[in-house]
Short mmCIF file of C-alpha atoms in Angstrom, two decimals:
data_model
loop_
_atom_site.label_atom_id
_atom_site.label_comp_id
_atom_site.label_asym_id
_atom_site.label_seq_id
_atom_site.Cartn_x
_atom_site.Cartn_y
_atom_site.Cartn_z
CA MET A 1 -69.06 -185.29 45.14
CA MET A 2 -68.68 -182.30 43.04
CA HIS A 3 -65.56 -180.96 45.23
CA GLN A 4 -63.75 -184.57 45.12
CA LYS A 5 -63.63 -184.04 41.21
CA ASN A 6 -62.17 -180.46 41.68
CA ASN A 7 -58.57 -180.28 42.16
CA VAL A 8 -58.46 -176.56 41.47
CA THR A 9 -59.30 -174.14 44.36
CA GLU A 10 -58.30 -170.89 42.50
CA PHE A 11 -58.18 -169.47 38.90
CA ILE A 12 -55.48 -167.06 37.36
CA LEU A 13 -57.41 -164.47 35.23
CA LEU A 14 -55.07 -163.45 32.28
CA GLY A 15 -56.82 -160.03 32.01
CA LEU A 16 -57.11 -157.97 28.70
CA THR A 17 -53.42 -157.89 28.25
CA GLN A 18 -50.27 -159.36 29.77
CA ASP A 19 -47.94 -156.14 28.80
CA PRO A 20 -47.11 -153.91 31.75
CA LEU A 21 -47.60 -150.50 29.89
CA ARG A 22 -50.89 -151.58 28.60
CA GLN A 23 -51.87 -152.93 31.96
CA LYS A 24 -51.57 -149.28 33.03
CA MET A 25 -53.54 -147.90 30.32
CA VAL A 26 -56.27 -150.44 31.06
CA PHE A 27 -56.31 -149.15 34.75
CA LEU A 28 -56.70 -145.73 33.83
CA ILE A 29 -59.26 -146.24 31.03
CA PHE A 30 -61.48 -148.58 32.68
CA LEU A 31 -61.32 -146.48 36.05
CA ILE A 32 -62.50 -143.60 34.24
CA PHE A 33 -65.30 -145.81 32.44
CA TYR A 34 -66.46 -147.29 35.92
CA VAL A 35 -66.39 -143.92 37.69
CA GLY A 36 -68.54 -142.48 34.77
CA THR A 37 -70.78 -145.42 34.93
CA VAL A 38 -71.37 -145.34 38.59
CA ALA A 39 -71.76 -141.48 38.39
CA GLY A 40 -74.25 -141.41 35.58
CA ASN A 41 -76.49 -144.14 36.71
CA MET A 42 -76.50 -142.69 40.18
CA LEU A 43 -77.49 -139.38 38.95
CA ILE A 44 -80.73 -140.93 36.97
CA ILE A 45 -81.56 -143.06 40.03
CA VAL A 46 -81.37 -139.82 42.30
CA THR A 47 -83.24 -137.74 39.57
CA ILE A 48 -85.85 -140.11 39.24
CA LYS A 49 -86.53 -140.78 42.80
CA CYS A 50 -86.40 -137.14 43.75
CA SER A 51 -88.48 -135.64 40.90
CA LEU A 52 -92.12 -135.62 40.88
CA SER A 53 -92.39 -134.97 37.04
CA LEU A 54 -90.73 -138.39 36.45
CA GLY A 55 -93.30 -140.47 37.82
CA SER A 56 -94.64 -142.21 34.51
CA PRO A 57 -93.97 -146.18 34.17
CA MET A 58 -91.18 -145.20 31.45
CA TYR A 59 -89.08 -143.52 34.19
CA PHE A 60 -90.08 -146.33 36.76
CA PHE A 61 -88.39 -148.88 34.48
CA LEU A 62 -85.39 -146.49 33.56
CA PHE A 63 -84.89 -146.40 37.33
CA TYR A 64 -84.39 -150.30 37.47
CA LEU A 65 -82.33 -150.08 34.26
CA SER A 66 -79.72 -147.61 35.75
CA PHE A 67 -79.71 -149.65 39.04
CA THR A 68 -79.13 -152.80 36.93
CA ASP A 69 -76.46 -151.17 34.77
CA PHE A 70 -74.56 -150.12 37.99
CA CYS A 71 -74.75 -153.48 39.55
CA PHE A 72 -73.97 -155.33 36.32
CA SER A 73 -70.86 -153.27 35.71
CA THR A 74 -69.87 -153.64 39.25
CA THR A 75 -69.46 -157.45 38.96
CA THR A 76 -66.52 -157.09 36.40
CA ALA A 77 -65.23 -153.54 36.38
CA PRO A 78 -63.64 -153.21 39.68
CA ARG A 79 -61.76 -156.63 39.55
CA LEU A 80 -60.47 -155.76 36.12
CA ILE A 81 -59.28 -152.34 37.35
CA VAL A 82 -57.58 -153.73 40.46
CA ASP A 83 -56.04 -156.80 38.53
CA ALA A 84 -54.43 -154.19 35.94
CA LEU A 85 -52.08 -153.50 38.67
CA SER A 86 -51.73 -156.92 40.18
CA ALA A 87 -48.76 -159.23 39.59
CA LYS A 88 -50.88 -162.25 39.87
CA LYS A 89 -54.65 -162.16 39.19
CA LEU A 90 -56.03 -164.83 41.32
CA ILE A 91 -59.82 -165.44 42.06
CA SER A 92 -60.75 -168.25 44.40
CA TYR A 93 -63.36 -170.85 43.31
CA SER A 94 -66.04 -169.65 45.30
CA GLU A 95 -65.33 -165.94 44.10
CA CYS A 96 -65.43 -167.14 40.58
CA MET A 97 -68.79 -169.01 40.94
CA THR A 98 -70.33 -165.83 42.95
CA GLN A 99 -69.17 -163.71 39.89
CA ILE A 100 -70.90 -166.07 37.44
CA PHE A 101 -74.08 -166.00 39.56
CA ALA A 102 -73.98 -162.06 39.88
CA LEU A 103 -73.06 -161.49 36.24
CA HIS A 104 -76.19 -163.52 34.90
CA LEU A 105 -78.45 -162.23 37.55
CA PHE A 106 -78.01 -158.45 36.51
CA GLY A 107 -77.31 -159.28 32.89
CA CYS A 108 -80.71 -161.09 32.55
CA MET A 109 -82.37 -158.44 34.47
CA GLU A 110 -81.12 -155.81 32.26
CA ILE A 111 -82.75 -157.80 29.42
CA PHE A 112 -85.99 -158.01 31.27
CA VAL A 113 -86.16 -154.50 31.89
CA LEU A 114 -85.51 -153.62 28.16
CA ILE A 115 -88.39 -155.60 27.31
CA LEU A 116 -90.64 -153.95 30.05
CA MET A 117 -89.71 -150.51 28.56
CA ALA A 118 -90.57 -151.73 25.03
CA VAL A 119 -93.91 -153.06 26.31
CA ASP A 120 -94.51 -149.63 27.99
CA ARG A 121 -93.76 -147.71 24.79
CA TYR A 122 -95.96 -150.10 22.64
CA VAL A 123 -98.93 -149.50 25.08
CA ALA A 124 -98.35 -145.65 25.40
CA ILE A 125 -98.13 -145.40 21.69
CA CYS A 126 -100.43 -148.04 20.31
CA LYS A 127 -102.96 -147.78 22.92
CA PRO A 128 -102.87 -144.54 24.35
CA LEU A 129 -106.38 -144.43 25.85
CA HIS A 130 -105.81 -147.65 27.80
CA TYR A 131 -102.52 -146.61 28.92
CA PRO A 132 -103.47 -145.34 32.46
CA ARG A 133 -105.35 -148.41 33.14
CA ILE A 134 -102.88 -150.94 31.74
CA MET A 135 -99.61 -149.33 33.19
CA ARG A 136 -100.83 -148.87 36.61
CA ARG A 137 -98.10 -148.65 39.43
CA GLN A 138 -99.20 -151.82 40.92
CA VAL A 139 -98.86 -153.57 37.47
CA CYS A 140 -95.38 -152.08 37.07
CA LEU A 141 -94.21 -153.53 40.33
CA ILE A 142 -95.72 -156.99 39.70
CA LEU A 143 -93.58 -156.89 36.33
CA ILE A 144 -90.40 -155.79 37.89
CA ILE A 145 -90.71 -158.59 40.74
CA LEU A 146 -91.55 -161.18 37.96
CA ALA A 147 -88.33 -159.95 36.03
CA TRP A 148 -86.15 -160.28 39.18
CA ILE A 149 -87.75 -163.76 39.80
CA GLY A 150 -86.98 -164.55 36.16
CA SER A 151 -83.37 -163.43 36.51
CA PHE A 152 -82.67 -165.43 39.75
CA ILE A 153 -84.06 -168.70 37.91
CA HIS A 154 -81.63 -168.03 35.05
CA SER A 155 -78.63 -167.32 37.10
CA THR A 156 -79.35 -170.14 39.43
CA ALA A 157 -79.32 -172.54 36.26
CA GLN A 158 -76.16 -170.98 35.22
CA ILE A 159 -74.32 -171.63 38.74
CA ILE A 160 -75.83 -175.15 38.60
CA LEU A 161 -74.15 -175.79 35.17
CA ALA A 162 -70.89 -174.17 36.64
CA LEU A 163 -70.79 -176.20 39.83
CA ARG A 164 -71.15 -179.34 37.81
CA LEU A 165 -67.70 -178.68 35.85
CA PRO A 166 -64.91 -180.66 37.00
CA PHE A 167 -61.45 -179.12 37.23
CA CYS A 168 -58.32 -181.42 37.24
CA GLY A 169 -55.48 -179.54 35.70
CA PRO A 170 -54.87 -175.88 34.25
CA ASN A 171 -56.19 -173.03 35.99
CA LEU A 172 -55.41 -170.13 33.62
CA ILE A 173 -58.87 -168.29 32.36
CA ASP A 174 -58.02 -166.40 29.25
CA HIS A 175 -60.62 -163.50 30.20
CA TYR A 176 -60.83 -160.71 32.72
CA PHE A 177 -63.77 -162.22 34.53
CA CYS A 178 -65.25 -165.68 35.32
CA ASP A 179 -68.11 -167.03 32.93
CA LEU A 180 -69.01 -170.38 31.69
CA GLN A 181 -67.56 -170.26 28.04
CA PRO A 182 -63.84 -169.81 29.56
CA LEU A 183 -64.53 -172.26 32.08
CA LEU A 184 -65.75 -174.76 29.81
CA LYS A 185 -62.40 -174.85 28.09
CA LEU A 186 -60.79 -175.84 31.43
CA ALA A 187 -63.03 -178.45 32.20
CA CYS A 188 -61.71 -182.06 32.18
CA MET A 189 -64.83 -183.60 30.46
CA ASP A 190 -66.69 -183.62 27.36
CA ILE A 191 -68.38 -180.13 27.13
CA TYR A 192 -70.59 -180.74 24.08
CA VAL A 193 -73.87 -181.34 26.04
CA MET A 194 -72.84 -178.45 28.66
CA ASN A 195 -72.27 -176.03 25.85
CA LEU A 196 -75.66 -177.12 24.27
CA LEU A 197 -77.09 -176.24 27.71
CA VAL A 198 -75.50 -172.96 27.84
CA VAL A 199 -76.38 -171.90 24.27
CA SER A 200 -80.15 -173.16 24.95
CA ASN A 201 -80.15 -171.16 28.30
CA SER A 202 -78.33 -168.06 27.78
CA GLY A 203 -78.18 -167.99 23.82
CA ALA A 204 -81.87 -168.41 23.69
CA ILE A 205 -82.59 -165.55 26.21
CA CYS A 206 -80.47 -163.22 24.28
CA SER A 207 -81.58 -164.09 20.79
CA SER A 208 -85.40 -164.41 21.35
CA SER A 209 -85.49 -161.34 23.46
CA PHE A 210 -83.52 -159.31 20.72
CA MET A 211 -86.19 -160.68 18.19
CA ILE A 212 -89.19 -159.88 20.55
CA LEU A 213 -87.74 -156.19 21.05
CA MET A 214 -87.01 -155.59 17.40
CA ILE A 215 -90.48 -156.77 16.14
CA SER A 216 -92.06 -154.56 19.00
CA TYR A 217 -90.41 -151.65 17.94
CA ILE A 218 -91.10 -152.22 14.17
CA VAL A 219 -94.80 -152.38 15.07
CA ILE A 220 -94.44 -149.37 17.45
CA LEU A 221 -92.83 -147.26 14.25
CA HIS A 222 -95.24 -148.53 11.87
CA SER A 223 -98.17 -147.31 14.15
CA LEU A 224 -96.69 -143.72 14.28
CA ARG A 225 -98.14 -143.01 10.87
CA ASN A 226 -101.26 -142.44 12.64
CA HIS A 227 -100.06 -139.80 14.93
CA SER A 228 -99.46 -136.13 14.53
CA ALA A 229 -96.11 -134.67 13.70
CA GLU A 230 -95.34 -133.64 17.16
CA GLY A 231 -96.45 -136.94 18.45
CA ARG A 232 -94.28 -138.74 15.92
CA ARG A 233 -91.32 -136.62 16.80
CA LYS A 234 -91.46 -137.36 20.72
CA ALA A 235 -92.12 -140.94 20.19
CA LEU A 236 -89.14 -141.43 17.51
CA SER A 237 -86.99 -139.57 20.09
CA THR A 238 -87.80 -141.99 22.93
CA CYS A 239 -87.78 -145.27 20.61
CA THR A 240 -84.41 -144.30 18.87
CA SER A 241 -82.89 -144.15 22.53
CA HIS A 242 -84.32 -147.59 23.34
CA ILE A 243 -83.43 -149.03 20.12
CA ILE A 244 -79.77 -147.86 20.43
CA VAL A 245 -79.62 -149.32 23.76
CA VAL A 246 -80.92 -152.62 22.53
CA VAL A 247 -78.54 -152.91 19.73
CA LEU A 248 -75.44 -152.08 21.93
CA PHE A 249 -76.29 -154.76 24.65
CA PHE A 250 -77.60 -157.54 22.48
CA GLY A 251 -75.34 -157.46 19.57
CA PRO A 252 -72.18 -158.63 21.88
CA CYS A 253 -74.35 -160.82 23.96
CA ILE A 254 -75.62 -162.86 20.81
CA PHE A 255 -72.12 -163.07 19.44
CA ILE A 256 -70.70 -164.51 23.01
CA TYR A 257 -73.43 -166.86 23.85
CA THR A 258 -74.98 -168.39 20.78
CA ARG A 259 -72.11 -170.39 19.30
CA PRO A 260 -69.77 -173.31 19.71
CA PRO A 261 -67.12 -173.24 22.41
CA THR A 262 -64.62 -171.56 20.24
CA THR A 263 -62.37 -168.70 21.03
CA PHE A 264 -61.86 -165.58 18.70
CA PRO A 265 -59.18 -162.91 19.37
CA MET A 266 -61.92 -160.21 19.62
CA ASP A 267 -64.00 -162.12 22.50
CA LYS A 268 -62.61 -160.11 25.42
CA MET A 269 -63.14 -156.93 23.80
CA VAL A 270 -66.64 -157.74 22.54
CA SER A 271 -67.30 -158.55 26.29
CA VAL A 272 -66.22 -155.12 27.44
CA PHE A 273 -68.57 -153.87 25.36
CA TYR A 274 -71.65 -155.24 26.91
CA THR A 275 -70.24 -155.68 30.52
CA ILE A 276 -68.61 -151.97 30.86
CA GLY A 277 -69.34 -150.13 27.74
CA THR A 278 -73.20 -150.51 27.47
CA PRO A 279 -73.83 -149.44 31.35
CA PHE A 280 -71.39 -146.55 30.78
CA LEU A 281 -73.21 -145.37 27.60
CA ASN A 282 -76.78 -145.93 28.67
CA PRO A 283 -77.06 -142.90 31.10
CA LEU A 284 -75.57 -140.65 28.32
CA ILE A 285 -78.07 -141.88 25.75
CA TYR A 286 -81.14 -141.59 28.18
CA THR A 287 -80.15 -138.18 29.31
CA LEU A 288 -78.71 -136.51 26.15
CA ARG A 289 -81.92 -137.60 24.14
CA ASN A 290 -84.49 -137.06 26.78
CA ALA A 291 -85.59 -133.40 27.52
CA LYS A 292 -87.76 -134.38 30.62
CA VAL A 293 -84.87 -136.02 32.45
CA LYS A 294 -82.35 -133.02 31.41
CA ASN A 295 -85.01 -130.45 32.95
CA ALA A 296 -85.43 -132.54 36.02
CA MET A 297 -81.70 -132.83 36.61
CA ARG A 298 -81.38 -129.04 36.24
CA LYS A 299 -83.99 -128.17 38.77
CA LEU A 300 -82.33 -130.76 41.05
CA TRP A 301 -79.42 -129.23 40.79
CA CYS A 302 -80.97 -125.50 41.31
CA VAL A 303 -82.80 -126.82 44.47
CA LYS A 304 -79.30 -128.36 45.71
CA THR A 305 -77.55 -125.15 45.10
CA ALA A 306 -80.28 -122.84 46.51
CA SER A 307 -80.26 -125.02 49.85
CA GLU A 308 -76.55 -124.82 50.14
CA SER A 309 -76.71 -121.04 49.52
CA LYS A 310 -79.14 -120.47 52.35
CA ARG A 311 -76.54 -122.43 54.88
#
């Protein structure tokens, strides 16, 4: 019944720009961004996997954040790069639905991992004596599994909404990827209720998660008064990195998903920031501000060069 309503079998993505020169610039800039994202996140994944010194829960969650960043960026960046050199930016209906599912699966997973990282810091700083018992490896694994299940439920809800949209006319998506907001504008139906469902789903997750994270970090920073100067310095360094990542990711998400279906000229650039910019910046933020990760990377590099020289 759903397919009977749809006269559209493919969509045309308008991308970031229609200007040929600017399209070449988009290709070059975002190719560099994507290669940097893949290299940076893979470096963190390999370092954490191979380093015995990074076995604490914080790095366990950082491993999954880097993996999610890589997957999240891969849902949009490769198509944006390829489409920048394509004359006609076609995406089939099924590919469009798959992209929506993947985008929300990994986007929601990123939110849940950031919350788990905040929980880890809260327990480490506010309940240090109970930390080893509370944040056991089995507990961390269960939390990650629950995060994947929650993300799957969210993305399934999004794809159900997308599949219910009937398309009977225009197929031009004024964006560089498929998402519910651009598709709502093409649907030949009253989208008021559908938009409320999108806001109550994605918008509520973004807003409530951001509030939870901000409150948790305020509590953590408040509790640092009772720590030594060295303890405060280390905790502040870690928490500052986390807060920067939270603000960079949630700011654009809240702007996009918690408003009526209106279009602003900056929408596409805001989307670039959280779909491509944040996954690129996260490895830089976590490595540049974390001496332990930098030392582990150096040791890994030394071991690699030593083994190669022996050959």
